Every structure is written in structure tokens, then in C-alpha cells.
Amino acid sequence: MKRSILLLWVLALLTFNGCGSAIKGLMVYGKDPSLTTLGSVRTLPMMTSVGFEWDTIKDEKIHGINVYRKSPDAREPEEREFRRIGAIGNRYATHFVDTHVKPDTRYIYKFATFSMGKESAQGTRVEVQTKPTFAPVSFLQAYKVGPAAIKLLWRPHASDRINGYIIERSVNGGEWRFMAQVEGLLMAEYIDTLVRSGNTYAYRIVAKSYEGVKARPSQVTRISL
């Protein structure tokens, strides 16, 4: 019985330790105008991440920094409001990286120092624009190669970060639908045998990186059977 109670106690400790960031995220902070603010923050925006750097906080009263983010142009209302995305629990830390951003998107960040359940009344705000996504595949052409076969040929993407292509198809001007995915930067053809005479088929290619980032869609190629 004692061993069972001890095991449950250890599991509870492990659970709470593993969810430390989530518990910290639920904490509500009061405002303390006397707390030192972070000062200027330097940014390095990439396609799917943003790096931040600032000078070391010398005020020993400060325990850490809360990071907030909003996307003013987002469709979802909740993303247009500040929400806490990170908490840095060491005033000696001078870097933070946000890896949950989209390409070619505007974000506003707020950095607020905290101490003993209170955070600075005025946070340091910075606005960043992430880099655009990959350019589209530069050439795509459809060819009729049989009574019920269409062959697609395209030029391999110029970036070696690309490792696959998504083929999308539209039939008779209908909506775009996923058709297939081919792997490999240099793979540059696809044969569609799910076609019938009397229809017009449109195709476009979306290159995809190792990280899962999609390029802009290619030009559209059309062919009638």
C-alpha cells in the first residue's frame, strides 16, 4: 500500500514537472509599473521562425520575461489579440525563437518582464514580417500521351530545400483537388490515368520543403481530351 502511494506521488511530480510551461501559461499576472522593461529588441525574421535578441537585464528584481504575440491580419479573431506564447524564467537569457509562424505574415510581439506574480506595465513591442515562401515551380506543361493518359512535366525547383511536389487538379473549371504527391527534388513528371474524353483538365504544382513549407502554386496548364 505504501509503495502504491509513493508511486502515485512520484507520477504526480513527473506530470506537473512535464507540464511546467503549460501551468506557467495559465498564470495571470498583475501589473507593476516599477518593474524594469526589456528595452530594445533586435529581430531576425525567417520564413517559419523569428529570432529575438536583447541586452542582459541587470535589475536583480526581475525573474524573467513573458512573450506575447498577435497577428493583426489573421482571419481568426483570437489571433488578432495578444496571447502569451512563451515565458523565459531567467533574467540572464537574451534570446528567444518563435517557431510557430507562417511565411509572409505580419506579427506584433510584446515582451514584458515579470517578478513575483507581477509583470511590467509597459512591454517592449516589435513588429516583424516573416519572409515570403518559396517561389513557384517555373515551368509546367501537360501532354496527351494516350487515349486516357495525361503526362505532366515540370522544371525541378531551384531550391535544394524542396523535397517533393503536390499535384492539384481541376476538372471542367471545378475546384482544385489534391491529386498526388511525388517525392524528390529532381522528380519532374507525373502521369494521370484517371481521365476521360470530353473533359478539360487543369493542373498546378505546389513544391514542398523538408520542413513541410509549401511554395506558391505554379502556373496552370490545361488540356482537353
PDB file of N, CA, C and O in Angstrom, residues 15 25 30-31 35 69 72 76 79 81 91-92 96 104 109 113 126 133 139 146 181 207 213:
ATOM      1  N   THR A  15       4.324  14.432 -13.708  1.00  0.00           N
ATOM      2  CA  THR A  15       3.298  15.055 -14.534  1.00  0.00           C
ATOM      3  C   THR A  15       3.357  16.558 -14.436  1.00  0.00           C
ATOM      4  O   THR A  15       3.339  17.279 -15.426  1.00  0.00           O
ATOM      5  N   GLY A  25       1.721  29.037 -18.373  1.00  0.00           N
ATOM      6  CA  GLY A  25       0.903  29.748 -19.334  1.00  0.00           C
ATOM      7  C   GLY A  25      -0.470  30.103 -18.791  1.00  0.00           C
ATOM      8  O   GLY A  25      -1.106  31.036 -19.258  1.00  0.00           O
ATOM      9  N   GLY A  30      -0.440  40.291 -12.497  1.00  0.00           N
ATOM     10  CA  GLY A  30      -0.830  41.667 -12.228  1.00  0.00           C
ATOM     11  C   GLY A  30       0.188  42.608 -12.848  1.00  0.00           C
ATOM     12  O   GLY A  30       1.202  42.178 -13.392  1.00  0.00           O
ATOM     13  N   LYS A  31      -0.067  43.907 -12.792  1.00  0.00           N
ATOM     14  CA  LYS A  31       0.832  44.896 -13.380  1.00  0.00           C
ATOM     15  C   LYS A  31       1.600  45.635 -12.285  1.00  0.00           C
ATOM     16  O   LYS A  31       1.038  46.007 -11.256  1.00  0.00           O
ATOM     17  N   LEU A  35       8.536  47.811 -12.428  1.00  0.00           N
ATOM     18  CA  LEU A  35       9.431  46.796 -12.984  1.00  0.00           C
ATOM     19  C   LEU A  35      10.158  47.328 -14.220  1.00  0.00           C
ATOM     20  O   LEU A  35       9.566  47.976 -15.089  1.00  0.00           O
ATOM     21  N   ARG A  69       2.215  37.485 -28.511  1.00  0.00           N
ATOM     22  CA  ARG A  69       2.199  37.649 -29.954  1.00  0.00           C
ATOM     23  C   ARG A  69       0.770  37.822 -30.462  1.00  0.00           C
ATOM     24  O   ARG A  69      -0.169  37.246 -29.912  1.00  0.00           O
ATOM     25  N   PRO A  72      -2.144  40.817 -36.615  1.00  0.00           N
ATOM     26  CA  PRO A  72      -3.228  41.773 -36.886  1.00  0.00           C
ATOM     27  C   PRO A  72      -4.057  41.451 -38.124  1.00  0.00           C
ATOM     28  O   PRO A  72      -5.226  41.838 -38.203  1.00  0.00           O
ATOM     29  N   GLU A  76      -8.728  34.596 -38.009  1.00  0.00           N
ATOM     30  CA  GLU A  76      -9.310  34.197 -36.737  1.00  0.00           C
ATOM     31  C   GLU A  76      -9.211  35.343 -35.736  1.00  0.00           C
ATOM     32  O   GLU A  76      -8.122  35.881 -35.499  1.00  0.00           O
ATOM     33  N   GLU A  79      -6.499  35.286 -32.959  1.00  0.00           N
ATOM     34  CA  GLU A  79      -5.107  35.523 -33.337  1.00  0.00           C
ATOM     35  C   GLU A  79      -4.797  37.008 -33.499  1.00  0.00           C
ATOM     36  O   GLU A  79      -3.636  37.397 -33.571  1.00  0.00           O
ATOM     37  N   GLU A  81      -5.519  39.166 -31.260  1.00  0.00           N
ATOM     38  CA  GLU A  81      -5.310  39.678 -29.904  1.00  0.00           C
ATOM     39  C   GLU A  81      -4.035  39.072 -29.324  1.00  0.00           C
ATOM     40  O   GLU A  81      -3.657  37.947 -29.656  1.00  0.00           O
ATOM     41  N   ARG A  91      16.518  35.831 -15.998  1.00  0.00           N
ATOM     42  CA  ARG A  91      16.788  37.196 -16.474  1.00  0.00           C
ATOM     43  C   ARG A  91      18.109  37.307 -17.236  1.00  0.00           C
ATOM     44  O   ARG A  91      18.357  38.298 -17.918  1.00  0.00           O
ATOM     45  N   TYR A  92      18.963  36.296 -17.143  1.00  0.00           N
ATOM     46  CA  TYR A  92      20.225  36.323 -17.870  1.00  0.00           C
ATOM     47  C   TYR A  92      20.065  35.895 -19.332  1.00  0.00           C
ATOM     48  O   TYR A  92      20.967  36.094 -20.151  1.00  0.00           O
ATOM     49  N   PHE A  96      15.312  34.474 -27.799  1.00  0.00           N
ATOM     50  CA  PHE A  96      14.063  33.729 -27.876  1.00  0.00           C
ATOM     51  C   PHE A  96      13.770  33.473 -29.344  1.00  0.00           C
ATOM     52  O   PHE A  96      14.027  34.333 -30.195  1.00  0.00           O
ATOM     53  N   ASP A 104       5.501  35.076 -44.926  1.00  0.00           N
ATOM     54  CA  ASP A 104       4.904  36.296 -45.475  1.00  0.00           C
ATOM     55  C   ASP A 104       3.726  36.786 -44.631  1.00  0.00           C
ATOM     56  O   ASP A 104       2.653  37.116 -45.156  1.00  0.00           O
ATOM     57  N   TYR A 109       4.885  41.524 -31.530  1.00  0.00           N
ATOM     58  CA  TYR A 109       5.278  40.852 -30.291  1.00  0.00           C
ATOM     59  C   TYR A 109       5.367  41.866 -29.151  1.00  0.00           C
ATOM     60  O   TYR A 109       5.677  43.044 -29.378  1.00  0.00           O
ATOM     61  N   THR A 113       8.647  42.017 -18.699  1.00  0.00           N
ATOM     62  CA  THR A 113       9.399  41.398 -17.607  1.00  0.00           C
ATOM     63  C   THR A 113       8.443  41.060 -16.467  1.00  0.00           C
ATOM     64  O   THR A 113       7.385  41.683 -16.318  1.00  0.00           O
ATOM     65  N   VAL A 126       7.555  44.938 -30.724  1.00  0.00           N
ATOM     66  CA  VAL A 126       8.270  44.929 -32.003  1.00  0.00           C
ATOM     67  C   VAL A 126       7.352  44.322 -33.060  1.00  0.00           C
ATOM     68  O   VAL A 126       6.558  43.422 -32.775  1.00  0.00           O
ATOM     69  N   THR A 133       7.266  32.835 -48.822  1.00  0.00           N
ATOM     70  CA  THR A 133       7.517  31.421 -49.041  1.00  0.00           C
ATOM     71  C   THR A 133       8.289  31.225 -50.349  1.00  0.00           C
ATOM     72  O   THR A 133       8.608  32.183 -51.050  1.00  0.00           O
ATOM     73  N   PHE A 139       8.149  26.086 -64.519  1.00  0.00           N
ATOM     74  CA  PHE A 139       7.615  25.587 -65.792  1.00  0.00           C
ATOM     75  C   PHE A 139       6.783  24.345 -65.523  1.00  0.00           C
ATOM     76  O   PHE A 139       7.195  23.452 -64.784  1.00  0.00           O
ATOM     77  N   GLY A 146      -1.838   9.368 -74.451  1.00  0.00           N
ATOM     78  CA  GLY A 146      -2.626   8.190 -74.747  1.00  0.00           C
ATOM     79  C   GLY A 146      -4.100   8.541 -74.714  1.00  0.00           C
ATOM     80  O   GLY A 146      -4.469   9.654 -74.301  1.00  0.00           O
ATOM     81  N   GLN A 181       1.128  13.150 -54.720  1.00  0.00           N
ATOM     82  CA  GLN A 181       2.362  13.780 -54.261  1.00  0.00           C
ATOM     83  C   GLN A 181       3.532  12.920 -54.687  1.00  0.00           C
ATOM     84  O   GLN A 181       3.505  11.694 -54.526  1.00  0.00           O
ATOM     85  N   ALA A 207       5.338  22.988 -54.838  1.00  0.00           N
ATOM     86  CA  ALA A 207       6.550  22.390 -54.272  1.00  0.00           C
ATOM     87  C   ALA A 207       6.480  22.443 -52.752  1.00  0.00           C
ATOM     88  O   ALA A 207       5.874  23.354 -52.167  1.00  0.00           O
ATOM     89  N   VAL A 213       7.037  23.277 -45.610  1.00  0.00           N
ATOM     90  CA  VAL A 213       6.614  24.588 -46.087  1.00  0.00           C
ATOM     91  C   VAL A 213       6.266  24.492 -47.567  1.00  0.00           C
ATOM     92  O   VAL A 213       7.053  23.993 -48.374  1.00  0.00           O
TER      93      VAL A 213
END
